[in-house]
C-alpha positions as a Python dict, from the first residue, in 0.01 Angstrom:
ca = {
    (1, 'R'): (0, 0, 0),
    (2, 'R'): (141, 352, -34),
    (3, 'V'): (443, 416, 183),
    (4, 'H'): (583, 758, 84),
    (5, 'G'): (334, 996, -72),
    (6, 'D'): (240, 839, -406),
    (7, 'T'): (552, 623, -428),
    (8, 'E'): (506, 246, -456),
    (9, 'P'): (685, 38, -186),
    (10, 'S'): (936, -115, -429),
    (11, 'V'): (1030, 227, -571),
    (12, 'F'): (1052, 377, -225),
    (13, 'M'): (1281, 102, -93),
    (14, 'S'): (1505, 138, -397),
    (15, 'R'): (1535, 514, -330),
    (16, 'L'): (1597, 446, 40),
    (17, 'L'): (1885, 208, -40),
    (18, 'C'): (2039, 464, -280),
    (19, 'L'): (2021, 748, -27),
    (20, 'S'): (2154, 524, 250),
    (21, 'R'): (2462, 453, 37),
    (22, 'V'): (2510, 829, -25),
    (23, 'F'): (2502, 914, 345),
    (24, 'G'): (2669, 591, 458),
    (25, 'L'): (2363, 521, 675),
    (26, 'P'): (2216, 186, 773),
    (27, 'T'): (1885, 115, 604),
    (28, 'V'): (1596, 172, 842),
    (29, 'T'): (1256, 24, 763),
    (30, 'R'): (929, 60, 946),
    (31, 'R'): (981, -280, 1112),
    (32, 'S'): (1335, -220, 1239),
    (33, 'F'): (1224, -47, 1562),
    (34, 'S'): (909, -48, 1772),
    (35, 'T'): (707, 262, 1847),
    (36, 'A'): (802, 223, 2214),
    (37, 'Q'): (1167, 280, 2133),
    (38, 'R'): (1336, 613, 2086),
    (39, 'P'): (1333, 719, 1720),
    (40, 'P'): (1655, 708, 1518),
    (41, 'L'): (1798, 1052, 1440),
    (42, 'Q'): (2015, 1195, 1165),
    (43, 'I'): (2249, 1492, 1210),
    (44, 'L'): (2392, 1626, 884),
    (45, 'T'): (2648, 1904, 840),
    (46, 'S'): (2725, 2075, 508),
    (47, 'Q'): (3082, 2139, 392),
    (48, 'S'): (2969, 2411, 150),
    (49, 'N'): (2927, 2785, 220),
    (50, 'D'): (2745, 2843, -111),
    (51, 'I'): (2392, 2958, -21),
    (52, 'I'): (2236, 2833, -343),
    (53, 'F'): (2396, 2492, -313),
    (54, 'N'): (2291, 2466, 53),
    (55, 'L'): (1933, 2564, -31),
    (56, 'A'): (1933, 2302, -306),
    (57, 'T'): (2069, 2042, -62),
    (58, 'E'): (1799, 2127, 192),
    (59, 'E'): (1532, 2105, -77),
    (60, 'W'): (1670, 1771, -192),
    (61, 'L'): (1660, 1638, 165),
    (62, 'F'): (1305, 1767, 203),
    (63, 'S'): (1179, 1606, -116),
    (64, 'E'): (1395, 1295, -150),
    (65, 'A'): (1523, 1178, 191),
    (66, 'P'): (1331, 881, 337),
    (67, 'L'): (1198, 1039, 656),
    (68, 'Q'): (1172, 747, 896),
    (69, 'S'): (1320, 974, 1162),
    (70, 'H'): (1396, 1335, 1249),
    (71, 'I'): (1679, 1513, 1066),
    (72, 'L'): (1886, 1809, 1185),
    (73, 'F'): (2077, 1975, 899),
    (74, 'L'): (2343, 2234, 995),
    (75, 'W'): (2499, 2483, 753),
    (76, 'R'): (2617, 2840, 702),
    (77, 'N'): (2683, 3067, 406),
    (78, 'S'): (2918, 3330, 272),
    (79, 'K'): (2776, 3683, 234),
    (80, 'T'): (2426, 3662, 94),
    (81, 'I'): (2077, 3806, 97),
    (82, 'V'): (1800, 3544, 97),
    (83, 'I'): (1451, 3661, 4),
    (84, 'G'): (1119, 3481, 44),
    (85, 'K'): (938, 3310, -239),
    (86, 'H'): (708, 3604, -319),
    (87, 'Q'): (935, 3899, -245),
    (88, 'N'): (1063, 4169, -479),
    (89, 'P'): (1445, 4201, -463),
    (90, 'W'): (1432, 4561, -587),
    (91, 'K'): (1207, 4655, -295),
    (92, 'E'): (1377, 4446, -24),
    (93, 'C'): (1745, 4514, -98),
    (94, 'H'): (1990, 4791, -178),
    (95, 'I'): (2075, 4612, -497),
    (96, 'Q'): (2370, 4818, -610),
    (97, 'A'): (2542, 4761, -275),
    (98, 'L'): (2500, 4385, -328),
    (99, 'N'): (2659, 4414, -668),
    (100, 'N'): (2949, 4628, -547),
    (101, 'D'): (3037, 4391, -261),
    (102, 'S'): (2978, 4059, -444),
    (103, 'V'): (2693, 3961, -215),
    (104, 'T'): (2488, 3673, -356),
    (105, 'L'): (2113, 3716, -386),
    (106, 'A'): (1914, 3394, -343),
    (107, 'R'): (1542, 3323, -339),
    (108, 'R'): (1415, 3036, -125),
    (109, 'R'): (1099, 2838, -201),
    (110, 'S'): (945, 2903, 141),
    (111, 'G'): (784, 3227, 256),
    (112, 'G'): (903, 3486, 504),
    (113, 'G'): (1109, 3801, 476),
    (114, 'A'): (1451, 3900, 346),
    (115, 'V'): (1753, 3812, 562),
    (116, 'Y'): (2123, 3882, 544),
    (117, 'Q'): (2364, 3596, 613),
    (118, 'D'): (2739, 3560, 639),
    (119, 'L'): (2980, 3320, 810),
    (120, 'G'): (2884, 3470, 1147),
    (121, 'N'): (2534, 3332, 1100),
    (122, 'S'): (2446, 2965, 1163),
    (123, 'V'): (2158, 2798, 981),
    (124, 'F'): (1953, 2504, 1108),
    (125, 'S'): (1693, 2285, 935),
    (126, 'F'): (1463, 2047, 1123),
    (127, 'L'): (1292, 1790, 899),
    (128, 'S'): (1029, 1555, 1043),
    (129, 'P'): (747, 1323, 935),
    (130, 'I'): (433, 1538, 926),
    (131, 'K'): (262, 1355, 1213),
    (132, 'E'): (561, 1436, 1435),
    (133, 'F'): (637, 1785, 1301),
    (134, 'D'): (634, 2014, 1605),
    (135, 'I'): (752, 2375, 1580),
    (136, 'E'): (725, 2430, 1956),
    (137, 'R'): (941, 2125, 2019),
    (138, 'N'): (1203, 2251, 1775),
    (139, 'N'): (1202, 2590, 1947),
    (140, 'K'): (1252, 2411, 2278),
    (141, 'I'): (1562, 2241, 2133),
    (142, 'L'): (1702, 2580, 2027),
    (143, 'I'): (1627, 2736, 2366),
    (144, 'N'): (1788, 2444, 2550),
    (145, 'A'): (2099, 2474, 2331),
    (146, 'L'): (2121, 2842, 2425),
    (147, 'Q'): (2070, 2755, 2792),
    (148, 'S'): (2389, 2544, 2779),
    (149, 'F'): (2575, 2874, 2724),
    (150, 'G'): (2389, 3036, 3012),
    (151, 'V'): (2164, 3236, 2778),
    (152, 'A'): (1800, 3272, 2883),
    (153, 'A'): (1597, 3282, 2560),
    (154, 'E'): (1230, 3253, 2478),
    (155, 'A'): (1013, 3201, 2174),
    (156, 'S'): (836, 3508, 2038),
    (157, 'G'): (540, 3394, 1832),
    (158, 'R'): (606, 3103, 1597),
    (159, 'N'): (900, 3250, 1410),
    (160, 'D'): (1149, 3416, 1645),
    (161, 'I'): (1372, 3340, 1941),
    (162, 'V'): (1457, 3646, 2150),
    (163, 'V'): (1698, 3735, 2430),
    (164, 'D'): (1611, 4041, 2640),
    (165, 'G'): (1356, 4136, 2376),
    (166, 'K'): (1606, 4128, 2088),
    (167, 'K'): (1590, 3876, 1806),
    (168, 'I'): (1871, 3622, 1784),
    (169, 'S'): (1690, 3372, 1562),
    (170, 'G'): (1419, 3382, 1296),
    (171, 'A'): (1254, 3094, 1113),
    (172, 'A'): (1025, 2993, 827),
    (173, 'F'): (828, 2675, 761),
    (174, 'K'): (719, 2448, 482),
    (175, 'K'): (492, 2143, 489),
    (176, 'T'): (368, 1873, 255),
    (177, 'R'): (120, 1599, 336),
    (178, 'D'): (392, 1367, 467),
    (179, 'R'): (671, 1590, 604),
    (180, 'G'): (754, 1927, 754),
    (181, 'L'): (1051, 2165, 737),
    (182, 'H'): (1141, 2423, 1002),
    (183, 'H'): (1450, 2623, 908),
    (184, 'G'): (1605, 2937, 1046),
    (185, 'T'): (1913, 3131, 1143),
    (186, 'V'): (2101, 3201, 1465),
    (187, 'L'): (2306, 3520, 1494),
    (188, 'I'): (2649, 3429, 1630),
    (189, 'D'): (2878, 3709, 1508),
    (190, 'I'): (2708, 3848, 1200),
    (191, 'D'): (2811, 4185, 1054),
    (192, 'L'): (2526, 4396, 1190),
    (193, 'N'): (2632, 4696, 981),
    (194, 'A'): (2560, 4487, 673),
    (195, 'L'): (2194, 4462, 770),
    (196, 'G'): (2140, 4832, 715),
    (197, 'K'): (2377, 4841, 419),
    (198, 'Y'): (2208, 4569, 214),
    (199, 'L'): (1850, 4542, 344),
    (200, 'N'): (1574, 4792, 280),
    (201, 'P'): (1302, 4710, 538),
    (202, 'N'): (952, 4843, 494),
    (203, 'K'): (912, 5160, 704),
    (204, 'K'): (564, 5060, 823),
    (205, 'K'): (702, 4728, 946),
    (206, 'L'): (976, 4906, 1137),
    (207, 'E'): (723, 5147, 1286),
    (208, 'S'): (507, 4857, 1400),
    (209, 'K'): (809, 4713, 1581),
    (210, 'G'): (861, 5042, 1764),
    (211, 'V'): (1227, 5084, 1665),
    (212, 'A'): (1412, 5297, 1414),
    (213, 'S'): (1652, 5054, 1248),
    (214, 'V'): (1717, 4692, 1157),
    (215, 'Q'): (2020, 4679, 1388),
    (216, 'A'): (1814, 4785, 1689),
    (217, 'R'): (1596, 4472, 1666),
    (218, 'V'): (1866, 4204, 1664),
    (219, 'L'): (2145, 4075, 1887),
    (220, 'N'): (2468, 3886, 1823),
    (221, 'L'): (2529, 3609, 2075),
    (222, 'S'): (2901, 3692, 2065),
    (223, 'S'): (2819, 4031, 2220),
    (224, 'M'): (2710, 3840, 2531),
    (225, 'L'): (2944, 3542, 2523),
    (226, 'G'): (3260, 3663, 2349),
    (227, 'D'): (3476, 3383, 2213),
    (228, 'R'): (3285, 3124, 2418),
    (229, 'I'): (3056, 3084, 2118),
    (230, 'N'): (3123, 3039, 1746),
    (231, 'H'): (2963, 2840, 1467),
    (232, 'D'): (3128, 2513, 1568),
    (233, 'S'): (3055, 2538, 1941),
    (234, 'W'): (2696, 2639, 1869),
    (235, 'C'): (2646, 2343, 1636),
    (236, 'E'): (2783, 2102, 1897),
    (237, 'S'): (2546, 2244, 2158),
    (238, 'L'): (2250, 2219, 1920),
    (239, 'K'): (2337, 1858, 1835),
    (240, 'R'): (2338, 1767, 2205),
    (241, 'A'): (2008, 1945, 2269),
    (242, 'F'): (1856, 1767, 1967),
    (243, 'A'): (1967, 1428, 2098),
    (244, 'L'): (1851, 1500, 2455),
    (245, 'E'): (1505, 1607, 2339),
    (246, 'Y'): (1454, 1262, 2188),
    (247, 'G'): (1588, 1076, 2491),
    (248, 'Y'): (1957, 1030, 2409),
    (249, 'E'): (2227, 1130, 2656),
    (250, 'T'): (2493, 1154, 2386),
    (251, 'V'): (2512, 1213, 2012),
    (252, 'E'): (2740, 909, 1996),
    (253, 'H'): (2446, 673, 2045),
    (254, 'P'): (2424, 408, 1769),
    (255, 'N'): (2069, 524, 1685),
    (256, 'I'): (2206, 866, 1589),
    (257, 'E'): (2386, 897, 1257),
    (258, 'S'): (2607, 1208, 1235),
    (259, 'R'): (2746, 1277, 888),
    (260, 'T'): (2929, 1555, 710),
    (261, 'L'): (2775, 1600, 366),
    (262, 'D'): (3056, 1559, 117),
    (263, 'L'): (3026, 1822, -156),
    (264, 'Q'): (3172, 1602, -428),
    (265, 'T'): (2933, 1316, -349),
    (266, 'L'): (2630, 1542, -344),
    (267, 'Q'): (2728, 1701, -676),
    (268, 'S'): (2700, 1358, -836),
    (269, 'L'): (2325, 1341, -760),
    (270, 'P'): (2121, 1453, -1065),
    (271, 'A'): (1815, 1559, -861),
    (272, 'L'): (2025, 1784, -638),
    (273, 'N'): (2215, 1937, -929),
    (274, 'N'): (1888, 2006, -1112),
    (275, 'G'): (1759, 2189, -806),
    (276, 'Y'): (2084, 2383, -779),
    (277, 'Q'): (2061, 2500, -1141),
    (278, 'E'): (1698, 2610, -1091),
    (279, 'L'): (1775, 2811, -776),
    (280, 'K'): (2083, 2965, -940),
    (281, 'N'): (1897, 3072, -1253),
    (282, 'W'): (1825, 3443, -1303),
    (283, 'D'): (1465, 3362, -1393),
    (284, 'W'): (1407, 3218, -1045),
    (285, 'R'): (1601, 3476, -846),
    (286, 'F'): (1472, 3781, -1034),
    (287, 'G'): (1233, 3686, -1314),
    (288, 'V'): (952, 3561, -1089),
    (289, 'T'): (930, 3904, -926),
    (290, 'P'): (570, 4033, -947),
    (291, 'Q'): (476, 4352, -1128),
    (292, 'F'): (649, 4656, -985),
    (293, 'S'): (750, 5012, -1066),
    (294, 'D'): (1080, 5186, -1006),
    (295, 'N'): (1206, 5540, -1038),
    (296, 'F'): (1559, 5678, -1038),
    (297, 'E'): (1710, 6008, -1137),
    (298, 'T'): (2044, 6178, -1180),
    (299, 'R'): (2197, 6485, -1341),
    (300, 'F'): (2462, 6488, -1612),
    (301, 'N'): (2636, 6795, -1751),
    (302, 'W'): (2406, 6756, -2053),
    (303, 'G'): (2081, 6732, -1859),
    (304, 'M'): (1869, 6593, -1577),
    (305, 'M'): (1732, 6238, -1625),
    (306, 'D'): (1426, 6118, -1430),
    (307, 'V'): (1350, 5757, -1533),
    (308, 'H'): (1031, 5565, -1451),
    (309, 'I'): (989, 5197, -1542),
    (310, 'D'): (702, 4949, -1500),
    (311, 'C'): (813, 4586, -1495),
    (312, 'R'): (640, 4250, -1501),
    (313, 'N'): (853, 3939, -1442),
    (314, 'C'): (1149, 4179, -1462),
    (315, 'V'): (1073, 4282, -1820),
    (316, 'I'): (1021, 4656, -1878),
    (317, 'E'): (666, 4699, -2008),
    (318, 'K'): (657, 5076, -1991),
    (319, 'V'): (926, 5343, -1965),
    (320, 'Q'): (898, 5717, -1922),
    (321, 'I'): (1192, 5960, -1915),
    (322, 'F'): (1159, 6321, -1803),
    (323, 'S'): (1455, 6538, -1894),
    (324, 'D'): (1568, 6892, -1968),
    (325, 'C'): (1816, 6763, -2227),
    (326, 'L'): (1836, 6997, -2527),
    (327, 'Y'): (1801, 6703, -2770),
    (328, 'P'): (1451, 6551, -2725),
    (329, 'E'): (1510, 6314, -3016),
    (330, 'Y'): (1783, 6144, -2811),
    (331, 'I'): (1541, 6086, -2521),
    (332, 'E'): (1299, 5921, -2764),
    (333, 'I'): (1577, 5691, -2886),
    (334, 'L'): (1645, 5583, -2525),
    (335, 'K'): (1277, 5517, -2450),
    (336, 'E'): (1233, 5301, -2759),
    (337, 'A'): (1546, 5098, -2684),
    (338, 'L'): (1451, 5029, -2318),
    (339, 'Q'): (1099, 4916, -2397),
    (340, 'G'): (1066, 4538, -2362),
    (341, 'I'): (1417, 4459, -2230),
    (342, 'E'): (1492, 4240, -1927),
    (343, 'W'): (1578, 4463, -1633),
    (344, 'Q'): (1925, 4320, -1581),
    (345, 'H'): (2273, 4412, -1700),
    (346, 'S'): (2264, 4207, -2018),
    (347, 'G'): (1932, 4371, -2112),
    (348, 'I'): (2079, 4718, -2054),
    (349, 'Q'): (2378, 4640, -2274),
    (350, 'K'): (2156, 4516, -2557),
    (351, 'A'): (1944, 4831, -2532),
    (352, 'M'): (2250, 5058, -2539),
    (353, 'Q'): (2384, 4873, -2844),
    (354, 'Q'): (2058, 4960, -3017),
    (355, 'V'): (2099, 5324, -2911),
    (356, 'R'): (2451, 5337, -3057),
    (357, 'Q'): (2321, 5192, -3382),
    (358, 'R'): (2056, 5467, -3393),
    (359, 'N'): (2326, 5724, -3315),
    (360, 'E'): (2489, 5630, -3645),
    (361, 'T'): (2195, 5795, -3822),
    (362, 'V'): (2207, 6138, -3656),
    (363, 'G'): (2496, 6282, -3858),
    (364, 'E'): (2721, 6532, -3684),
    (365, 'R'): (2559, 6464, -3347),
    (366, 'K'): (2680, 6104, -3345),
    (367, 'E'): (2981, 6159, -3117),
    (368, 'L'): (2778, 6383, -2886),
    (369, 'F'): (2502, 6123, -2851),
    (370, 'N'): (2756, 5842, -2800),
    (371, 'G'): (2897, 6040, -2507),
    (372, 'F'): (2547, 6075, -2363),
    (373, 'T'): (2496, 5701, -2409),
    (374, 'K'): (2814, 5613, -2221),
    (375, 'D'): (2702, 5826, -1924),
    (376, 'F'): (2347, 5690, -1925),
    (377, 'E'): (2456, 5325, -1957),
    (378, 'E'): (2684, 5355, -1654),
    (379, 'F'): (2398, 5513, -1462),
    (380, 'L'): (2155, 5230, -1549),
    (381, 'H'): (2407, 4966, -1446),
    (382, 'S'): (2446, 5139, -1110),
    (383, 'E'): (2068, 5111, -1056),
    (384, 'C'): (2031, 4753, -1171),
    (385, 'H'): (2117, 4408, -1040),
    (386, 'G'): (2129, 4051, -1169),
    (387, 'E'): (2447, 3921, -1325),
    (388, 'S'): (2745, 4154, -1314),
    (389, 'A'): (2803, 4396, -1600),
    (390, 'A'): (3134, 4221, -1669),
    (391, 'T'): (2958, 3883, -1699),
    (392, 'A'): (2694, 4033, -1925),
    (393, 'S'): (2969, 4178, -2145),
    (394, 'Q'): (3131, 3834, -2181),
    (395, 'R'): (2798, 3684, -2285),
    (396, 'L'): (2720, 3941, -2554),
}
């Protein structure tokens, strides 16, 4: 008999025992409680503020945790932009601003739009067996947690929670045949100025919302509640609302296991570390971007440069440069060097090395062209994102 997807019972029970030791949880089997009883719950809190590690932990819980009960996973992240599985970072973000301010860009495996997060933003993940996965019920838990602060909130569609028409929470979803994930954010005291600084929302989407800016559509709970609310107090309220929804008066009930996920212990799990490396990899964060075009221009004292690139999987397939530079042969050298490179800092540096090598063949114009190359390389780095230019330099 199949118990967990395509996993045989003996394999499943072995995995269950291993995970129970990691979390320090008692082993729960199908026969350990009747369907008439309240279900056991798990409340897990991450110690890490690394977005990529937290996403990997959530993914590991979603794919590996034995879901005999409902799980609430609580976490938050340092400054980051998280984009959906099929989004283009160059279209969704002001990428140079991310680079300048050391803001991490992460890509999640679920859908939805781009979001900014920092330590003023709390993240929740509800994980449930698929037969009991209920988005409306999860939204009710969030609304009840807000009610404990005296905040009257309501669900807006499937994805958002709003207060006075302004969004304080947004969510995305993921399902397999045996389990469901509902994860989202709650704005506690996020830097609202960062939304406009780092995000580049589609103008048609903004027009459809009837407002002129990202900031106008969202609300920090701290603007209503002051220091009555912070990440810790919100998490405690959400834990209580989670327990109450499933019939428990207190989170201290023996059927509820509350654990802080120890970073060192989790790092020892090969499956989690493999997921972390995949989500951290440039190929996942940038390389899976669909075909797109970009255009950027500037003026140097030696000429105007209007650059057009067509990329697929972040590799430049076609480049065109329009310029009034007095040395057309130099523009041809640039075009040839940029063709076929990865559109990231290490690719730019490799291309500019090729340009400098070609400059060695132009005789007395060598120093002139090397000066042009220095200017143009700095310009390209300012328009690109990926690893930092300093990191790329160390690699080369």
